[in-house]
Short mmCIF file of C-alpha atoms in Angstrom, two decimals:
data_model
loop_
_atom_site.label_atom_id
_atom_site.label_comp_id
_atom_site.label_asym_id
_atom_site.label_seq_id
_atom_site.Cartn_x
_atom_site.Cartn_y
_atom_site.Cartn_z
CA MET A 1 36.42 -272.96 75.38
CA PHE A 2 38.49 -273.61 72.32
CA LEU A 3 39.96 -270.17 72.77
CA LYS A 4 42.67 -271.23 75.11
CA SER A 5 44.54 -268.04 74.73
CA ILE A 6 48.22 -268.09 75.45
CA SER A 7 48.58 -264.41 74.80
CA SER A 8 47.27 -263.52 78.18
CA ILE A 9 49.43 -266.11 79.80
CA SER A 10 53.09 -265.62 80.50
CA ILE A 11 54.32 -269.13 79.77
CA ALA A 12 57.01 -270.34 82.01
CA PHE A 13 59.57 -271.93 79.81
CA PHE A 14 61.34 -274.72 81.46
CA MET A 15 63.70 -277.41 80.50
CA ILE A 16 62.57 -280.87 81.28
CA SER A 17 65.17 -282.13 83.63
CA ILE A 18 64.10 -285.69 84.26
CA ALA A 19 64.69 -286.79 87.76
CA PHE A 20 64.21 -290.53 87.61
CA THR A 21 65.16 -292.67 90.53
CA GLY A 22 68.79 -293.23 89.86
CA CYS A 23 68.69 -290.97 86.78
CA LEU A 24 70.37 -287.68 86.05
CA GLU A 25 68.58 -285.17 88.20
CA ASP A 26 71.12 -282.41 87.65
CA ASP A 27 71.82 -283.03 83.98
CA ASP A 28 72.73 -279.67 82.56
CA ASN A 29 72.15 -279.82 79.13
CA GLY A 30 31.66 -272.85 72.29
CA ASP A 31 29.82 -271.65 75.23
CA ASN A 32 31.81 -271.08 78.32
CA HIS A 33 34.07 -273.99 77.50
CA PRO A 34 37.12 -274.13 79.75
CA ASP A 35 39.89 -272.41 77.83
CA HIS A 36 42.75 -274.80 78.04
CA HIS A 37 45.48 -272.25 77.69
CA ASP A 38 44.14 -269.15 79.34
CA ASP A 39 46.02 -269.29 82.60
CA GLU A 40 49.10 -270.69 81.05
CA PRO A 41 52.03 -268.32 81.01
CA GLY A 42 52.41 -267.11 77.45
CA LEU A 43 50.47 -270.01 75.92
CA HIS A 44 47.60 -269.79 73.51
CA HIS A 45 45.63 -272.99 73.50
CA HIS A 46 42.22 -274.55 73.15
CA GLY A 47 39.63 -272.58 74.98
CA ASP A 48 40.57 -270.07 77.60
CA GLY A 49 42.63 -272.40 79.76
CA ASP A 50 46.33 -272.73 80.25
CA TYR A 51 48.70 -275.42 79.22
CA HIS A 52 49.33 -278.08 81.79
CA HIS A 53 52.62 -279.11 83.23
CA ASP A 54 52.56 -280.60 86.67
CA HIS A 55 55.32 -281.69 89.00
CA ASP A 56 52.76 -282.68 91.58
CA GLY A 57 55.04 -283.56 94.42
CA ASP A 58 57.07 -285.46 91.87
CA ASP A 59 60.17 -284.05 90.28
CA ASP A 60 60.65 -287.08 88.06
CA ARG A 61 60.86 -285.15 84.83
CA THR A 62 61.14 -287.95 82.36
CA HIS A 63 62.39 -287.84 78.80
CA GLU A 64 61.85 -290.70 76.42
CA GLU A 65 64.95 -292.05 74.82
CA SER A 66 66.19 -294.21 71.99
CA ASP A 67 65.66 -297.84 71.22
CA ARG A 68 67.76 -300.63 72.53
CA HIS A 69 69.29 -301.09 69.14
CA HIS A 70 71.12 -297.80 69.75
CA ASN A 71 73.60 -299.35 72.13
CA HIS A 72 76.68 -297.60 70.80
CA ASP A 73 78.63 -295.46 73.25
CA ASP A 74 77.81 -291.81 72.68
CA SER A 75 79.33 -290.58 75.92
CA VAL A 76 82.11 -288.72 74.13
CA MET A 77 79.81 -287.11 71.57
CA SER A 78 78.31 -283.67 71.86
CA TYR A 79 75.03 -282.76 70.18
CA ASN A 80 74.37 -279.14 69.39
CA VAL A 81 71.53 -277.47 67.53
CA THR A 82 72.83 -274.80 65.17
CA VAL A 83 69.82 -274.08 62.93
CA ASN A 84 66.91 -272.08 64.38
CA ARG A 85 68.17 -272.92 67.85
CA LEU A 86 65.37 -272.71 70.41
CA GLU A 87 67.69 -272.07 73.31
CA ASP A 88 69.00 -268.95 71.55
CA VAL A 89 65.42 -267.65 71.52
CA PHE A 90 65.06 -268.33 75.23
CA ASN A 91 68.39 -266.69 76.05
CA SER A 92 67.61 -263.55 74.02
CA MET A 93 64.24 -262.86 75.60
CA ASN A 94 63.84 -259.59 77.48
CA TYR A 95 62.36 -258.65 80.84
CA ASP A 96 59.74 -256.22 79.56
CA GLY A 97 56.85 -258.35 80.74
CA GLU A 98 56.24 -261.41 82.86
CA TYR A 99 57.20 -263.74 80.07
CA TYR A 100 60.90 -264.19 80.67
CA TYR A 101 61.96 -267.22 82.70
CA THR A 102 65.21 -268.84 83.70
CA LYS A 103 66.30 -272.24 82.47
CA GLU A 104 64.74 -274.00 85.45
CA GLU A 105 61.38 -272.55 84.48
CA TRP A 106 61.21 -273.43 80.78
CA VAL A 107 57.77 -274.85 79.96
CA ILE A 108 56.73 -277.93 78.01
CA HIS A 109 53.04 -278.11 77.23
CA ASP A 110 50.93 -280.23 74.91
CA ILE A 111 53.78 -282.65 74.36
CA SER A 112 53.48 -284.74 71.21
CA GLU A 113 54.38 -288.40 71.07
CA ILE A 114 58.10 -289.12 70.91
CA VAL A 115 59.62 -290.09 67.56
CA GLU A 116 63.00 -291.47 66.59
CA ILE A 117 65.03 -289.51 64.09
CA ASP A 118 68.67 -289.94 63.06
CA GLY A 119 69.54 -291.85 66.23
CA MET A 120 67.89 -289.26 68.48
CA LEU A 121 64.51 -288.88 70.15
CA MET A 122 62.39 -285.82 69.38
CA PHE A 123 59.00 -284.43 70.33
CA GLY A 124 56.99 -281.32 69.53
CA VAL A 125 55.62 -278.68 71.90
CA THR A 126 53.02 -275.91 71.66
CA GLY A 127 54.27 -272.41 70.92
CA LYS A 128 53.98 -269.58 73.41
CA ALA A 129 52.71 -266.00 73.35
CA GLN A 130 54.55 -263.85 70.82
CA GLU A 131 56.01 -261.39 73.30
CA ASP A 132 59.17 -260.47 75.19
CA GLY A 133 61.31 -261.59 72.26
CA TYR A 134 59.67 -264.98 71.71
CA ASN A 135 58.43 -265.60 68.16
CA CYS A 136 58.25 -269.39 67.66
CA GLY A 137 55.09 -270.91 66.27
CA LEU A 138 56.04 -274.37 67.55
CA GLU A 139 59.01 -275.99 69.27
CA THR A 140 60.90 -279.26 69.04
CA TRP A 141 62.82 -280.80 71.91
CA TYR A 142 65.30 -283.68 71.96
CA ILE A 143 66.65 -286.47 74.08
CA PHE A 144 70.14 -286.96 72.76
CA PRO A 145 71.90 -290.36 72.72
CA GLY A 146 73.17 -291.40 76.14
CA GLU A 147 71.25 -288.61 77.89
CA SER A 148 68.20 -288.52 80.14
CA THR A 149 67.09 -284.92 79.84
CA PHE A 150 64.85 -282.96 77.52
CA THR A 151 66.94 -280.45 75.59
CA PRO A 152 65.49 -277.49 73.64
CA GLY A 153 65.66 -278.19 69.93
CA GLN A 154 64.41 -275.82 67.25
CA CYS A 155 62.14 -272.81 66.90
CA LEU A 156 59.62 -273.52 64.11
CA LEU A 157 57.61 -271.09 61.97
CA SER A 158 58.96 -267.84 63.37
CA GLU A 159 57.91 -266.47 59.98
CA LYS A 160 54.22 -267.14 59.74
CA PRO A 161 52.81 -268.77 56.59
CA ALA A 162 50.64 -266.45 54.48
CA TRP A 163 47.61 -268.72 54.69
CA HIS A 164 47.43 -268.21 58.47
CA ALA A 165 46.42 -264.58 58.05
CA GLU A 166 43.98 -265.49 55.29
CA TYR A 167 42.07 -268.11 57.26
CA VAL A 168 42.57 -267.12 60.93
CA PRO A 169 43.71 -263.47 60.95
CA SER A 170 43.27 -263.07 64.70
CA ASN A 171 45.95 -265.68 65.49
CA ASP A 172 48.99 -263.98 67.04
CA GLY A 173 51.52 -266.53 65.78
CA ALA A 174 51.42 -269.16 68.53
CA LEU A 175 50.43 -272.63 67.31
CA TRP A 176 49.26 -275.53 69.44
CA ALA A 177 49.40 -279.24 70.09
CA PRO A 178 51.71 -280.72 67.42
CA ASN A 179 51.47 -284.38 66.46
CA PHE A 180 53.77 -286.40 64.20
CA HIS A 181 53.19 -288.61 61.19
CA GLY A 182 56.61 -290.20 61.18
CA PRO A 183 59.59 -288.04 62.21
CA HIS A 184 59.46 -285.67 59.24
CA ILE A 185 55.81 -284.58 59.15
CA MET A 186 54.09 -282.63 61.91
CA TYR A 187 50.47 -281.50 62.12
CA TYR A 188 49.46 -278.56 64.31
CA THR A 189 46.56 -276.34 65.39
CA LEU A 190 46.12 -272.77 64.14
CA PRO A 191 43.72 -271.24 66.72
CA MET A 192 41.94 -267.92 66.63
CA SER A 193 42.55 -265.46 69.44
CA ASN A 194 40.28 -265.32 72.48
CA GLU A 195 39.00 -261.89 71.59
CA ASP A 196 35.26 -261.51 71.10
CA ASP A 197 35.25 -259.08 68.18
CA HIS A 198 36.76 -261.22 65.40
CA GLU A 199 34.89 -263.15 62.73
CA ASP A 200 37.60 -265.64 61.78
CA THR A 201 37.35 -269.20 60.76
CA GLN A 202 37.30 -270.75 64.21
CA SER A 203 40.46 -272.78 63.74
CA CYS A 204 42.49 -274.76 61.21
CA ILE A 205 44.95 -277.62 61.19
CA GLY A 206 48.22 -277.17 59.30
CA MET A 207 51.22 -279.31 58.42
CA VAL A 208 54.99 -278.81 58.30
CA THR A 209 57.60 -281.13 56.83
CA ALA A 210 61.28 -281.52 57.67
CA THR A 211 64.33 -282.06 55.49
CA GLY A 212 67.97 -282.45 56.44
CA THR A 213 69.51 -284.23 59.40
CA ALA A 214 68.53 -283.87 63.04
CA PRO A 215 68.93 -281.85 65.10
CA ASP A 216 69.48 -279.22 62.37
CA LEU A 217 66.32 -279.89 60.41
CA VAL A 218 64.72 -277.44 58.01
CA TRP A 219 60.97 -277.24 58.59
CA THR A 220 58.69 -275.98 55.80
CA ASP A 221 54.98 -275.29 56.04
CA TYR A 222 52.69 -277.04 53.56
CA GLY A 223 51.35 -273.65 52.46
CA LYS A 224 47.64 -274.27 52.94
CA PRO A 225 45.33 -275.72 55.58
CA ILE A 226 44.61 -279.42 55.89
CA LEU A 227 41.28 -278.88 57.61
CA CYS A 228 39.34 -275.91 59.01
CA GLN A 229 36.21 -275.54 61.14
CA ILE A 230 34.15 -272.41 60.61
CA GLY A 231 32.09 -272.51 63.78
CA GLY A 232 33.79 -274.99 66.06
CA GLU A 233 32.22 -275.61 69.44
CA GLU A 234 30.38 -272.31 69.15
CA ASN A 235 28.13 -273.99 66.58
CA ASN A 236 25.21 -274.93 68.83
CA ASP A 237 23.14 -276.45 66.04
CA ASP A 238 25.56 -279.30 65.30
CA PRO A 239 28.14 -281.09 67.47
CA GLU A 240 30.89 -279.32 65.52
CA PRO A 241 34.43 -279.55 66.91
CA PRO A 242 37.13 -276.92 66.63
CA ALA A 243 40.01 -277.94 64.36
CA LEU A 244 42.07 -278.67 67.45
CA ASP A 245 44.59 -281.21 68.75
CA PRO A 246 45.15 -283.33 65.62
CA ALA A 247 46.50 -286.85 66.06
CA ILE A 248 47.41 -289.08 63.15
CA PHE A 249 46.70 -292.82 63.01
CA ILE A 250 47.73 -295.24 60.24
CA ASP A 251 45.68 -298.42 60.16
CA ASP A 252 46.95 -301.85 59.20
CA ASP A 253 45.55 -301.44 55.70
CA GLY A 254 47.53 -298.23 55.16
CA ARG A 255 44.55 -295.89 55.45
CA MET A 256 45.39 -292.63 57.21
CA TYR A 257 43.12 -290.98 59.77
CA MET A 258 43.14 -287.84 61.84
CA VAL A 259 41.27 -287.67 65.14
CA TYR A 260 40.76 -284.17 66.50
CA GLY A 261 38.46 -281.78 68.30
CA GLY A 262 37.39 -280.12 71.51
CA ALA A 263 33.95 -280.32 73.18
CA HIS A 264 33.33 -283.09 70.62
CA ILE A 265 35.87 -285.56 69.21
CA TRP A 266 35.66 -286.53 65.54
CA ILE A 267 37.69 -288.65 63.15
CA THR A 268 38.19 -288.13 59.42
CA GLU A 269 40.31 -289.72 56.72
CA LEU A 270 43.36 -288.18 55.07
CA ASN A 271 45.03 -288.93 51.76
CA PRO A 272 48.19 -290.91 52.65
CA GLU A 273 49.93 -289.68 49.51
CA THR A 274 49.46 -285.97 50.17
CA GLY A 275 48.56 -285.73 53.85
CA GLU A 276 45.54 -283.62 52.88
CA HIS A 277 41.92 -284.29 53.75
CA ILE A 278 40.54 -287.19 51.71
CA SER A 279 38.10 -284.81 49.97
CA GLY A 280 40.86 -282.40 48.98
CA ASP A 281 38.79 -279.58 50.51
CA PRO A 282 39.83 -278.21 53.92
CA LEU A 283 36.34 -276.74 54.36
CA SER A 284 34.47 -279.98 53.70
CA TRP A 285 32.90 -280.27 57.18
CA ASP A 286 29.28 -281.45 56.80
CA ASN A 287 28.36 -282.71 60.29
CA GLY A 288 29.06 -286.26 59.14
CA ASP A 289 26.37 -286.30 56.46
CA ASN A 290 28.43 -288.02 53.74
CA GLY A 291 30.46 -290.24 56.07
CA ASP A 292 33.81 -288.46 55.75
CA TYR A 293 33.54 -287.25 59.35
CA VAL A 294 32.53 -289.56 62.22
CA HIS A 295 31.62 -288.41 65.74
CA LEU A 296 33.50 -290.50 68.35
CA ALA A 297 33.18 -288.93 71.78
CA ASN A 298 31.72 -286.15 73.91
CA GLY A 299 32.83 -284.67 77.19
CA PRO A 300 31.53 -285.82 80.59
CA SER A 301 28.09 -284.61 81.59
CA ASP A 302 29.20 -284.43 85.22
CA ALA A 303 31.91 -281.89 84.37
CA GLU A 304 32.78 -279.13 86.77
CA ASN A 305 32.73 -275.42 85.85
CA ASP A 306 28.96 -275.05 85.63
CA GLY A 307 28.57 -278.38 83.91
CA ASP A 308 30.73 -277.64 80.88
CA PRO A 309 31.38 -281.03 79.24
CA TRP A 310 34.84 -280.31 77.92
CA ILE A 311 36.90 -282.94 76.11
CA GLU A 312 39.99 -282.67 73.88
CA ALA A 313 43.47 -284.04 73.10
CA PRO A 314 42.40 -287.31 71.40
CA TYR A 315 44.94 -289.99 70.57
CA ILE A 316 44.32 -293.40 68.93
CA HIS A 317 46.50 -296.46 69.52
CA LYS A 318 45.95 -300.01 68.30
CA GLU A 319 46.86 -302.89 70.60
CA GLY A 320 46.11 -306.35 69.29
CA ASP A 321 42.69 -306.32 67.67
CA TRP A 322 41.45 -303.28 69.61
CA TYR A 323 41.57 -299.58 68.83
CA TYR A 324 41.97 -297.37 71.91
CA LEU A 325 40.85 -293.75 72.05
CA PHE A 326 42.56 -291.68 74.74
CA VAL A 327 41.08 -288.25 75.51
CA ASN A 328 41.27 -285.55 78.13
CA TRP A 329 38.32 -284.53 80.26
CA TYR A 330 37.77 -281.35 82.29
CA ASP A 331 39.97 -278.23 82.56
CA CYS A 332 43.46 -277.75 81.27
CA CYS A 333 45.83 -274.83 81.43
CA GLN A 334 44.94 -273.61 84.90
CA GLY A 335 48.27 -274.48 86.47
CA VAL A 336 47.82 -276.14 89.86
CA ASP A 337 44.05 -275.60 89.56
CA SER A 338 43.83 -277.76 86.42
CA THR A 339 41.46 -280.72 86.61
CA TYR A 340 42.56 -282.44 83.40
CA GLU A 341 42.57 -286.23 83.44
CA ILE A 342 43.02 -288.86 80.74
CA VAL A 343 40.37 -291.50 80.05
CA VAL A 344 40.11 -294.23 77.40
CA GLY A 345 37.61 -296.35 75.51
CA ARG A 346 38.11 -299.11 72.96
CA SER A 347 36.52 -300.33 69.75
CA GLU A 348 36.85 -303.08 67.17
CA SER A 349 36.73 -300.38 64.46
CA VAL A 350 38.83 -297.25 64.13
CA THR A 351 35.65 -295.25 63.58
CA GLY A 352 34.00 -296.58 66.73
CA PRO A 353 31.87 -296.95 68.68
CA TYR A 354 34.36 -296.59 71.55
CA LEU A 355 33.15 -298.12 74.82
CA ASP A 356 34.56 -298.30 78.34
CA GLU A 357 34.81 -301.49 80.39
CA THR A 358 31.18 -301.14 81.49
CA GLY A 359 30.04 -300.99 77.87
CA THR A 360 29.23 -297.26 78.03
CA ASP A 361 29.77 -295.37 74.78
CA MET A 362 32.22 -292.44 74.88
CA LEU A 363 29.46 -290.41 73.25
CA GLU A 364 27.46 -290.97 76.44
CA ASP A 365 29.91 -290.39 79.33
CA GLY A 366 31.95 -293.56 78.75
CA GLY A 367 35.63 -293.64 79.65
CA ASN A 368 38.00 -295.66 81.86
CA LEU A 369 40.34 -293.55 83.96
CA VAL A 370 43.98 -293.83 82.81
CA ILE A 371 45.75 -291.14 84.83
CA ALA A 372 44.62 -288.29 87.06
CA HIS A 373 45.65 -286.41 90.17
CA GLU A 374 44.00 -288.93 92.44
CA SER A 375 45.53 -291.94 90.70
CA HIS A 376 49.12 -290.78 90.09
CA ASP A 377 49.58 -287.69 92.27
CA VAL A 378 50.19 -285.38 89.32
CA ILE A 379 48.15 -282.30 88.53
CA GLY A 380 46.37 -282.05 85.20
CA PRO A 381 47.99 -284.85 83.16
CA GLY A 382 47.19 -284.27 79.51
CA HIS A 383 47.92 -285.03 75.86
CA ALA A 384 48.59 -288.75 75.78
CA GLY A 385 51.23 -290.14 73.46
CA ILE A 386 52.75 -293.61 73.11
CA PHE A 387 56.31 -294.40 72.04
CA GLU A 388 57.40 -297.99 71.42
CA TYR A 389 60.79 -299.65 71.12
CA GLY A 390 62.09 -303.21 71.13
CA ASN A 391 60.34 -306.30 69.78
CA GLY A 392 58.45 -309.27 71.10
CA GLU A 393 58.91 -309.82 74.81
CA ASP A 394 61.46 -307.00 74.83
CA LYS A 395 58.99 -304.42 73.52
CA VAL A 396 58.58 -301.40 75.77
CA GLN A 397 55.78 -298.86 75.52
CA VAL A 398 56.26 -295.40 76.98
CA PHE A 399 53.29 -293.20 77.81
CA THR A 400 53.97 -289.44 77.73
CA HIS A 401 51.88 -286.57 79.06
CA HIS A 402 52.31 -283.04 80.31
CA TYR A 403 51.41 -282.00 83.84
CA TYR A 404 51.55 -279.04 86.25
CA PRO A 405 54.10 -279.07 89.07
CA ASP A 406 52.48 -278.48 92.44
CA ASP A 407 54.95 -275.70 93.25
CA GLY A 408 54.13 -273.88 90.01
CA GLU A 409 57.70 -273.98 88.69
CA PRO A 410 57.87 -274.56 85.90
CA TRP A 411 54.32 -273.77 84.99
CA ALA A 412 54.05 -277.05 83.08
CA TYR A 413 56.33 -279.97 82.37
CA ALA A 414 56.22 -283.54 81.06
CA HIS A 415 56.45 -287.10 82.33
CA ALA A 416 57.12 -290.44 80.66
CA ARG A 417 55.86 -293.65 82.23
CA THR A 418 55.81 -297.30 81.29
CA LEU A 419 52.59 -298.55 79.71
CA THR A 420 51.38 -302.13 80.21
CA TRP A 421 48.09 -303.92 79.53
CA GLU A 422 45.85 -305.83 81.92
CA ASP A 423 42.68 -307.60 80.80
CA GLY A 424 42.68 -305.62 77.58
CA TRP A 425 43.05 -302.17 79.19
CA PRO A 426 46.04 -299.79 79.50
CA VAL A 427 47.84 -299.39 82.83
CA VAL A 428 50.23 -296.46 83.31
CA SER A 429 53.03 -296.97 85.84
CA GLN A 430 53.36 -294.91 88.98
CA GLU A 431 57.11 -294.62 88.56
CA GLN A 432 58.85 -292.69 85.80
CA TRP A 433 60.36 -294.44 82.83
CA ASP A 434 64.16 -294.42 82.73
CA PRO A 435 65.35 -293.19 79.30
CA MET A 436 68.69 -294.94 79.76
CA ASP A 437 66.85 -298.21 79.16
CA TYR A 438 66.35 -297.05 75.58
CA TRP A 439 69.98 -296.21 74.91
#
């Protein structure tokens, strides 16, 4: 279900300590839809499931790093966050509940794509339950120059924007699944709680912008929603999605799109000048009647959990003349019991149809497997993102995703792998990407 409540989950915060081969392992720096954040410690996410972070027999906790054109020696430099420092939040948490965790247990869930900013690499992370001294709506994390570890960055939106209470009053303050439009603009999900007695708007998508210099950025909310869904997947009359898991795509002609949803994946156009919905109305959902919203994909009909066809976490990437739609199928946020896997389809148009290699439409069970437990020995890989650096034959593409360690500690983490292409389809490496290649 879209109501992936993090409140009931004590999220295990953990620092991503990437253990690449030869890298720094000890660097110290709807109806019954599977709720993707329900079993996740402290996380509130889509549906009732938990956030995923899997170290499935693999402690290679990868962190993407800077481009090759950052070859300067930063070994003598020290990078410290001093504004809204996330690590200060972690260190000040109390032991009143089951929410407090040591450094080794810090959680990363719903990792965004990696972006370059001021010579550093940064990504966004879902916020956790607002308890035990934690009050961040979202988080940023960094890979600093010359380093190979994920380092806590900033705590975002500890003071909640007024429009949140107006549109989704049941939200407790935790926000989900950030995605970047460049390094200074981040979109996010404002979900309702998983309680049954509220009558909120089902969910909204918001936006924050950054000023200043990393890592001490100043993040400011846009002050109003970009898009909201009244019914979400609980609307049984239309294939309505929740306003969940936004991902931004800029086409070659400069047009700006947002793909989003759960249970059903849709795409809509945004105004590239303002970042708002192209209609200017965040409540413009019309089931695709006027063409502003286009239905791209549904979940698998062979889904587990009593046949619930759950799908979410869409991400669009263009490679050559093809548009590729990555999505997650099955259950997230169940820790080691998560069944999340990433599949992909492709199209000659950004608005579809997206087909798999057999020609099956993603609206009708189509999807090539990209990464899953059986293919890469990681539990519940989710939330695809692609980071590129270098040019021509030297271009490198890095595929990021969260996962759930098989020992449950931390509850969820993240991997980065090399992405290549064979016969027009993406291939994700078995081994972890080495961030030092970027520096």
